Short mmCIF file of C-alpha atoms and ligand atoms in Angstrom, two decimals:
data_model
loop_
_atom_site.label_atom_id
_atom_site.label_comp_id
_atom_site.label_asym_id
_atom_site.label_seq_id
_atom_site.Cartn_x
_atom_site.Cartn_y
_atom_site.Cartn_z
CA MET A 19 12.08 29.78 -18.82
CA GLY A 20 9.51 31.92 -17.01
CA LYS A 21 6.06 30.76 -16.04
CA ILE A 22 3.18 31.62 -18.35
CA ILE A 23 -0.55 31.59 -17.63
CA LEU A 24 -3.35 31.00 -20.10
CA THR A 25 -6.96 30.67 -19.09
CA GLY A 26 -10.38 31.88 -20.15
CA ASP A 27 -14.14 31.60 -20.14
CA ARG A 28 -16.91 31.05 -22.63
CA PRO A 29 -18.90 34.25 -23.15
CA THR A 30 -22.37 32.78 -22.72
CA GLY A 31 -23.46 35.11 -19.92
CA LYS A 32 -22.28 37.39 -17.15
CA LEU A 33 -19.81 35.84 -14.71
CA HIS A 34 -21.05 34.81 -11.28
CA VAL A 35 -19.63 34.23 -7.81
CA GLY A 36 -18.83 30.62 -8.74
CA HIS A 37 -16.47 31.88 -11.46
CA TYR A 38 -15.05 34.32 -8.94
CA VAL A 39 -14.04 31.90 -6.19
CA GLY A 40 -13.31 29.13 -8.68
CA SER A 41 -10.81 31.07 -10.74
CA LEU A 42 -11.13 34.85 -11.15
CA ARG A 43 -9.99 35.80 -7.65
CA ARG A 44 -6.96 33.53 -8.04
CA ARG A 45 -6.06 34.97 -11.44
CA VAL A 46 -5.90 38.46 -10.03
CA GLU A 47 -3.68 37.27 -7.15
CA LEU A 48 -1.39 35.48 -9.58
CA GLN A 49 -1.29 38.53 -11.82
CA ASN A 50 -0.27 40.71 -8.90
CA SER A 51 2.23 38.21 -7.50
CA GLY A 52 4.74 39.18 -10.19
CA GLU A 53 5.75 35.52 -10.49
CA TYR A 54 4.49 35.11 -14.04
CA GLU A 55 6.33 36.26 -17.09
CA LYS A 56 3.18 36.50 -19.18
CA ILE A 57 -0.53 36.16 -18.50
CA PHE A 58 -3.11 35.55 -21.23
CA ILE A 59 -6.82 35.72 -20.44
CA MET A 60 -9.02 34.60 -23.29
CA ILE A 61 -12.69 35.15 -24.02
CA ALA A 62 -13.48 31.80 -25.66
CA ASP A 63 -16.09 32.90 -28.20
CA ALA A 64 -15.12 30.25 -30.78
CA GLN A 65 -15.53 27.53 -28.17
CA ALA A 66 -18.87 29.03 -27.08
CA LEU A 67 -20.04 28.80 -30.69
CA THR A 68 -19.46 25.03 -30.72
CA ASP A 69 -22.74 24.59 -28.88
CA ASN A 70 -24.41 27.87 -29.77
CA ALA A 71 -24.06 27.81 -33.54
CA ASP A 72 -27.66 28.96 -33.99
CA ASP A 73 -27.32 31.87 -31.58
CA PRO A 74 -24.14 33.82 -32.37
CA GLU A 75 -25.86 36.97 -31.13
CA LYS A 76 -25.81 35.62 -27.58
CA ILE A 77 -22.04 35.21 -27.76
CA ARG A 78 -21.60 38.59 -29.43
CA GLN A 79 -23.55 40.34 -26.68
CA ASN A 80 -21.74 38.59 -23.85
CA ILE A 81 -18.13 39.24 -24.86
CA ILE A 82 -18.33 42.76 -23.44
CA GLU A 83 -20.02 41.46 -20.26
CA VAL A 84 -17.18 39.03 -19.62
CA ALA A 85 -14.57 41.68 -20.44
CA LEU A 86 -16.22 44.07 -17.95
CA ASP A 87 -16.34 41.34 -15.32
CA TYR A 88 -12.62 40.64 -15.86
CA LEU A 89 -11.63 44.28 -15.52
CA ALA A 90 -13.98 44.73 -12.58
CA CYS A 91 -12.29 41.89 -10.71
CA GLY A 92 -8.94 43.58 -11.11
CA LEU A 93 -7.42 41.98 -14.19
CA ASP A 94 -5.20 44.76 -15.43
CA PRO A 95 -4.50 45.18 -19.16
CA GLU A 96 -1.05 46.54 -18.25
CA LYS A 97 -0.17 43.21 -16.66
CA SER A 98 -2.39 40.67 -18.44
CA THR A 99 -3.22 40.25 -22.11
CA LEU A 100 -7.00 40.09 -22.52
CA PHE A 101 -8.08 38.82 -25.91
CA ILE A 102 -10.86 37.23 -27.98
CA GLN A 103 -10.26 33.67 -29.19
CA SER A 104 -11.74 34.05 -32.69
CA GLN A 105 -9.43 36.98 -33.41
CA VAL A 106 -6.44 34.65 -33.22
CA PRO A 107 -7.03 32.38 -36.24
CA GLU A 108 -3.71 30.61 -35.64
CA LEU A 109 -5.52 28.71 -32.89
CA THR A 110 -7.85 27.11 -35.44
CA GLU A 111 -4.95 26.10 -37.63
CA LEU A 112 -3.18 24.41 -34.73
CA THR A 113 -6.38 22.54 -33.91
CA PHE A 114 -6.50 21.07 -37.39
CA TYR A 115 -3.06 19.52 -37.00
CA TYR A 116 -3.68 18.33 -33.44
CA MET A 117 -6.85 16.55 -34.59
CA ASN A 118 -4.66 13.95 -36.24
CA LEU A 119 -3.10 13.09 -32.90
CA VAL A 120 -6.37 12.28 -31.10
CA THR A 121 -8.76 9.39 -31.63
CA VAL A 122 -12.55 9.59 -31.69
CA SER A 123 -12.77 7.05 -28.87
CA ARG A 124 -10.44 9.15 -26.72
CA LEU A 125 -12.73 12.17 -27.14
CA GLN A 126 -15.76 10.03 -26.35
CA ARG A 127 -14.20 9.13 -23.01
CA ASN A 128 -13.77 12.77 -21.90
CA PRO A 129 -16.05 13.01 -18.82
CA THR A 130 -16.75 16.74 -19.19
CA VAL A 131 -17.74 16.36 -22.84
CA LYS A 132 -19.85 13.31 -21.92
CA SER A 133 -21.84 15.18 -19.30
CA GLU A 134 -22.23 18.24 -21.51
CA ILE A 135 -23.58 16.05 -24.31
CA GLN A 136 -26.18 14.70 -21.89
CA MET A 137 -27.06 18.13 -20.53
CA ARG A 138 -27.64 19.50 -24.02
CA ASN A 139 -29.49 16.43 -25.33
CA PHE A 140 -26.89 16.13 -28.06
CA GLU A 141 -26.75 12.31 -27.95
CA ALA A 142 -28.08 11.74 -31.44
CA SER A 143 -26.68 14.85 -33.08
CA ILE A 144 -23.39 16.04 -31.65
CA PRO A 145 -21.90 18.91 -33.64
CA VAL A 146 -18.42 17.88 -34.79
CA GLY A 147 -16.99 21.20 -33.61
CA PHE A 148 -18.39 20.67 -30.13
CA PHE A 149 -17.03 17.14 -30.00
CA CYS A 150 -13.57 18.45 -30.87
CA TYR A 151 -13.47 21.40 -28.48
CA PRO A 152 -11.05 19.68 -26.10
CA ILE A 153 -8.57 19.65 -28.99
CA SER A 154 -9.14 23.32 -29.65
CA GLN A 155 -8.55 23.96 -25.97
CA ALA A 156 -5.17 22.23 -26.30
CA SER A 157 -4.40 24.75 -29.07
CA ASP A 158 -5.39 27.66 -26.81
CA ILE A 159 -3.04 26.46 -24.11
CA THR A 160 -0.07 25.36 -26.20
CA ALA A 161 -0.13 28.35 -28.58
CA PHE A 162 1.00 30.49 -25.66
CA LYS A 163 3.38 27.85 -24.23
CA ALA A 164 1.38 28.10 -21.02
CA THR A 165 2.92 26.38 -18.02
CA THR A 166 0.00 27.09 -15.72
CA VAL A 167 -3.76 26.97 -16.34
CA PRO A 168 -5.88 28.25 -13.43
CA VAL A 169 -9.39 26.83 -13.95
CA GLY A 170 -12.20 24.99 -12.20
CA GLU A 171 -12.24 21.27 -11.55
CA ASP A 172 -14.51 20.58 -14.54
CA GLN A 173 -11.57 21.50 -16.78
CA LEU A 174 -9.32 18.68 -15.53
CA PRO A 175 -10.17 16.38 -18.46
CA MET A 176 -9.24 19.18 -20.89
CA LEU A 177 -5.84 19.51 -19.27
CA GLU A 178 -5.32 15.75 -19.42
CA GLN A 179 -6.18 15.84 -23.10
CA THR A 180 -3.80 18.74 -23.66
CA LYS A 181 -0.92 16.95 -21.95
CA GLU A 182 -1.51 13.88 -24.12
CA ILE A 183 -1.46 15.98 -27.27
CA VAL A 184 1.75 17.71 -26.17
CA ARG A 185 3.47 14.39 -25.44
CA LYS A 186 2.30 12.87 -28.69
CA PHE A 187 3.31 15.90 -30.73
CA ASN A 188 6.74 16.13 -29.13
CA SER A 189 7.41 12.42 -29.56
CA VAL A 190 6.35 12.36 -33.21
CA TYR A 191 7.79 15.69 -34.39
CA GLY A 192 10.43 16.57 -31.81
CA GLU A 193 10.37 18.69 -28.65
CA THR A 194 8.25 21.75 -29.52
CA LEU A 195 5.30 22.15 -27.15
CA VAL A 196 5.14 22.80 -23.40
CA GLU A 197 3.18 20.53 -21.04
CA PRO A 198 0.91 22.65 -18.84
CA ASP A 199 -0.15 22.17 -15.22
CA ILE A 200 -3.65 22.82 -13.94
CA LEU A 201 -4.02 25.10 -10.94
CA LEU A 202 -7.17 24.28 -8.95
CA PRO A 203 -8.67 26.32 -6.11
CA GLU A 204 -7.22 25.29 -2.75
CA ASN A 205 -10.45 24.90 -0.85
CA GLU A 206 -13.31 22.48 -1.38
CA ALA A 207 -16.02 25.18 -1.28
CA CYS A 208 -14.28 27.16 -4.02
CA LEU A 209 -13.85 24.06 -6.13
CA ARG A 210 -17.57 23.51 -6.42
CA LEU A 211 -19.63 26.46 -5.26
CA PRO A 212 -23.29 25.35 -5.45
CA GLY A 213 -26.23 27.43 -6.63
CA THR A 214 -28.22 29.40 -4.04
CA ASP A 215 -30.80 26.59 -4.06
CA GLY A 216 -28.14 24.04 -3.03
CA LYS A 217 -28.08 22.41 -6.48
CA ALA A 218 -24.58 21.51 -7.65
CA LYS A 219 -24.80 23.39 -10.92
CA MET A 220 -25.27 27.15 -11.10
CA SER A 221 -27.27 28.03 -14.13
CA LYS A 222 -29.08 31.00 -15.52
CA SER A 223 -32.19 28.97 -16.30
CA LEU A 224 -32.44 27.73 -12.69
CA GLY A 225 -32.11 31.32 -11.42
CA ASN A 226 -29.73 30.10 -8.72
CA CYS A 227 -26.65 32.24 -9.51
CA ILE A 228 -25.43 35.40 -7.89
CA TYR A 229 -23.79 37.47 -10.60
CA LEU A 230 -20.81 39.67 -9.89
CA SER A 231 -22.70 42.64 -11.27
CA GLU A 232 -25.95 41.86 -9.45
CA GLU A 233 -27.68 44.75 -7.64
CA PRO A 234 -27.07 44.76 -3.85
CA ALA A 235 -30.81 44.42 -3.08
CA GLU A 236 -31.01 41.40 -5.38
CA ILE A 237 -27.96 39.80 -3.75
CA LYS A 238 -29.60 40.21 -0.36
CA LYS A 239 -32.83 38.65 -1.60
CA LYS A 240 -30.95 35.64 -2.99
CA VAL A 241 -28.92 35.19 0.18
CA MET A 242 -31.96 35.44 2.46
CA SER A 243 -33.71 32.70 0.47
CA MET A 244 -30.68 30.39 0.28
CA PHE A 245 -30.95 26.68 0.92
CA THR A 246 -29.80 25.64 4.42
CA ASP A 247 -30.49 22.59 6.59
CA PRO A 248 -34.13 21.63 6.03
CA ASP A 249 -34.24 19.93 9.47
CA HIS A 250 -33.09 23.06 11.28
CA ILE A 251 -36.55 24.36 12.01
CA LYS A 252 -36.40 26.00 15.43
CA ILE A 253 -33.47 28.13 16.53
CA GLU A 254 -32.69 25.66 19.34
CA ASP A 255 -32.39 22.74 16.89
CA PRO A 256 -28.87 21.56 16.17
CA GLY A 257 -27.97 22.40 12.56
CA LYS A 258 -26.10 20.47 9.88
CA LEU A 259 -23.24 21.97 7.86
CA GLU A 260 -23.05 19.35 5.12
CA GLY A 261 -24.95 20.51 2.07
CA ASN A 262 -25.79 23.77 3.86
CA THR A 263 -25.28 26.33 1.12
CA VAL A 264 -24.93 29.32 3.43
CA PHE A 265 -21.98 27.70 5.18
CA THR A 266 -20.44 26.57 1.88
CA TYR A 267 -20.53 30.21 0.74
CA LEU A 268 -19.01 31.33 4.03
CA ASP A 269 -16.24 28.76 3.55
CA ALA A 270 -15.54 30.31 0.16
CA PHE A 271 -15.84 34.00 1.09
CA SER A 272 -15.48 34.78 4.79
CA ARG A 273 -12.29 35.90 6.50
CA PRO A 274 -11.60 36.66 10.18
CA GLU A 275 -11.78 40.43 9.42
CA HIS A 276 -15.39 39.96 8.39
CA PHE A 277 -16.19 38.61 11.86
CA ALA A 278 -14.51 41.55 13.56
CA GLU A 279 -16.51 43.92 11.37
CA PHE A 280 -19.93 42.29 11.11
CA LEU A 281 -20.26 39.56 13.74
CA PRO A 282 -17.85 40.28 16.62
CA ASP A 283 -19.48 37.70 18.94
CA TYR A 284 -17.52 35.07 17.03
CA ALA A 285 -13.77 35.11 16.33
CA ASN A 286 -13.98 33.04 13.18
CA LEU A 287 -16.00 30.65 11.06
CA ASP A 288 -15.15 27.63 13.21
CA GLU A 289 -16.82 29.24 16.23
CA LEU A 290 -19.89 30.13 14.20
CA LYS A 291 -20.10 26.58 12.82
CA ALA A 292 -19.76 25.06 16.30
CA HIS A 293 -22.64 27.17 17.59
CA TYR A 294 -24.82 26.25 14.62
CA GLN A 295 -24.15 22.54 15.12
CA ARG A 296 -24.83 22.81 18.85
CA GLY A 297 -28.15 24.53 18.29
CA GLY A 298 -29.30 27.98 19.33
CA LEU A 299 -28.21 29.86 16.22
CA GLY A 300 -30.84 30.83 13.67
CA ASP A 301 -30.44 30.77 9.88
CA VAL A 302 -31.43 34.43 9.53
CA LYS A 303 -28.48 35.61 11.60
CA VAL A 304 -26.05 33.53 9.53
CA LYS A 305 -27.62 34.68 6.28
CA LYS A 306 -27.41 38.34 7.30
CA PHE A 307 -23.72 37.82 8.02
CA LEU A 308 -23.16 36.14 4.64
CA ASN A 309 -24.96 39.03 2.96
CA ASN A 310 -22.61 41.51 4.65
CA VAL A 311 -19.58 39.48 3.63
CA LEU A 312 -20.70 39.18 0.01
CA GLN A 313 -21.61 42.85 -0.27
CA ALA A 314 -18.20 43.83 1.17
CA GLU A 315 -16.38 41.56 -1.24
CA LEU A 316 -18.40 42.58 -4.31
CA ALA A 317 -18.64 46.35 -3.71
CA PRO A 318 -15.15 47.23 -5.04
CA ILE A 319 -15.74 44.93 -8.03
CA GLN A 320 -19.04 46.62 -8.80
CA ASN A 321 -17.57 50.09 -8.45
CA ARG A 322 -14.75 49.28 -10.82
CA ARG A 323 -17.25 47.81 -13.30
CA LYS A 324 -19.29 51.01 -13.27
CA GLU A 325 -16.15 53.01 -14.10
CA TYR A 326 -15.33 50.80 -17.11
CA GLU A 327 -18.99 50.86 -18.23
CA LYS A 328 -18.57 54.60 -18.79
CA ASP A 329 -15.93 53.91 -21.45
CA ILE A 330 -16.95 50.88 -23.47
CA GLU A 331 -14.90 51.98 -26.47
CA TYR A 332 -11.81 51.80 -24.30
CA VAL A 333 -12.76 48.25 -23.23
CA TYR A 334 -13.03 47.22 -26.90
CA HIS A 335 -9.68 48.90 -27.48
CA ILE A 336 -8.13 46.79 -24.71
CA LEU A 337 -9.51 43.63 -26.34
CA GLU A 338 -8.32 44.67 -29.78
CA GLU A 339 -4.79 45.43 -28.62
CA GLY A 340 -4.75 42.25 -26.55
CA SER A 341 -5.90 40.19 -29.52
CA LYS A 342 -3.11 41.64 -31.69
CA ALA A 343 -0.49 40.87 -29.06
CA ALA A 344 -1.87 37.34 -28.54
CA ARG A 345 -1.86 36.75 -32.26
CA GLU A 346 1.83 37.52 -32.53
CA VAL A 347 2.66 34.95 -29.88
CA ALA A 348 0.39 32.29 -31.37
CA ALA A 349 1.79 32.90 -34.86
CA LYS A 350 5.29 32.26 -33.60
CA THR A 351 4.25 28.94 -32.04
CA LEU A 352 2.39 27.97 -35.21
CA ASP A 353 5.59 28.60 -37.21
CA GLU A 354 7.49 26.35 -34.84
CA VAL A 355 4.81 23.67 -35.10
CA LYS A 356 4.86 23.76 -38.88
CA ALA A 357 8.65 23.67 -38.94
CA ALA A 358 8.63 20.64 -36.61
CA MET A 359 6.09 18.94 -38.89
CA LYS A 360 8.17 19.95 -41.89
CA ILE A 361 5.26 21.68 -43.57
CA ASN A 362 7.17 24.95 -43.91
CA TYR A 363 8.09 24.20 -47.53
CA PHE A 364 9.08 27.67 -48.65
CA GLU A 365 11.51 28.18 -45.77
CA ASP A 366 13.00 24.74 -46.26
CA LYS A 367 16.02 25.53 -48.47
CA GLU A 368 17.32 21.97 -48.14
CA LEU A 369 14.10 20.51 -49.48
CA ILE A 370 14.11 22.87 -52.42
CA ALA A 371 17.80 22.21 -53.14
CA ALA A 372 17.23 18.45 -52.96
CA HIS A 373 14.35 18.69 -55.41
CA VAL A 374 16.38 20.87 -57.75
CA LYS A 375 18.94 18.11 -57.73
CA ARG A 376 16.37 15.35 -58.20
CA PHE A 377 14.85 16.94 -61.26
CA GLN A 378 17.97 18.44 -62.82
CA GLY A 379 20.04 15.30 -62.35
N1 LIG B 421 -13.56 25.56 -21.42
C1 LIG B 421 -13.41 26.77 -20.66
C2 LIG B 421 -14.77 27.07 -20.03
O1 LIG B 421 -15.70 26.33 -20.17
C3 LIG B 421 -12.98 27.94 -21.52
C4 LIG B 421 -11.67 27.74 -22.18
C5 LIG B 421 -11.44 27.66 -23.53
C6 LIG B 421 -10.40 27.61 -21.55
N2 LIG B 421 -10.13 27.47 -23.78
C7 LIG B 421 -9.46 27.43 -22.61
C8 LIG B 421 -9.97 27.58 -20.22
C9 LIG B 421 -8.11 27.23 -22.34
C10 LIG B 421 -8.63 27.40 -19.96
C11 LIG B 421 -7.70 27.20 -21.01
O2 LIG B 421 -14.93 28.08 -19.39
#
């Protein structure tokens, strides 16, 4: 059997460079590798509603932003199926059956859910739908028989949960579902790209994100005010790399070609780092280099976005066609699930025949 990808994002805002190095860039490479039989990229609006029930308009407005970001990055509707979660109701039906295979205490132990509950001050009033979203995520993944789920590290607990549901389902009802593998970014910087202020979490409210569609002048401003080593005051001072956001971003984005083009005094990042640690290299020079690297990386993405922005109806058309195609696949899996659970009464000729016999003697 061929390899299948499913992954997605909650449409709660525009996508930023953290999404890009954490997953988007990889998805496009995987798409273009030709190694995958099918690729499904989902805009997880139903999941986003689990903690935004009172603000559906926010989700509604951001679906198109995420779709544009996807297309801008190079996801190609000819090669990947882009779809909207809520338009595939089979996913909700699967979730209802999977719920019986998971305990409340197991959900309470999910570290990502735990920290999200804290972040949102949900302790005393957790919406049931939010609490159950790891189960719904198992439906997203298994409905497409995904073998491979490229996501960020924060999604590890969801994959663990999914594997448990798959094993439980298959052992109770017979081999039906496929156990997926997570695919994490290979490098540490990409795994956890910090905000421009050095804080671990990028968030809109902290104003510490660089969005993929951010204006070049704004990107430059954010880079030039990035957090570095607070003890690196004079140029001669030796500088620290740990926790130095500018270098973390360079780890995630820079390639030797960038040095040849923008900073030919150094052959690669290791040489630049060594000079910084030795002393004698100022932050401004490093920041200017990072700005050049980011602008070079983001320019083609921004140009492609502008092209798609001219034809929004076409983007909605892509999502509509993708949702139809995704629905067909999910419906087939749901049929298999119901057959395995023996809740496909009307197709079950044996059951009907046996009951005819029971009641007609
Ligand atoms: N939880 C993911 C996020 O926060 C979105 C998501 C929903 C997802 N269902 C998924 C990711 C299935 C991978 C697979 O962005």
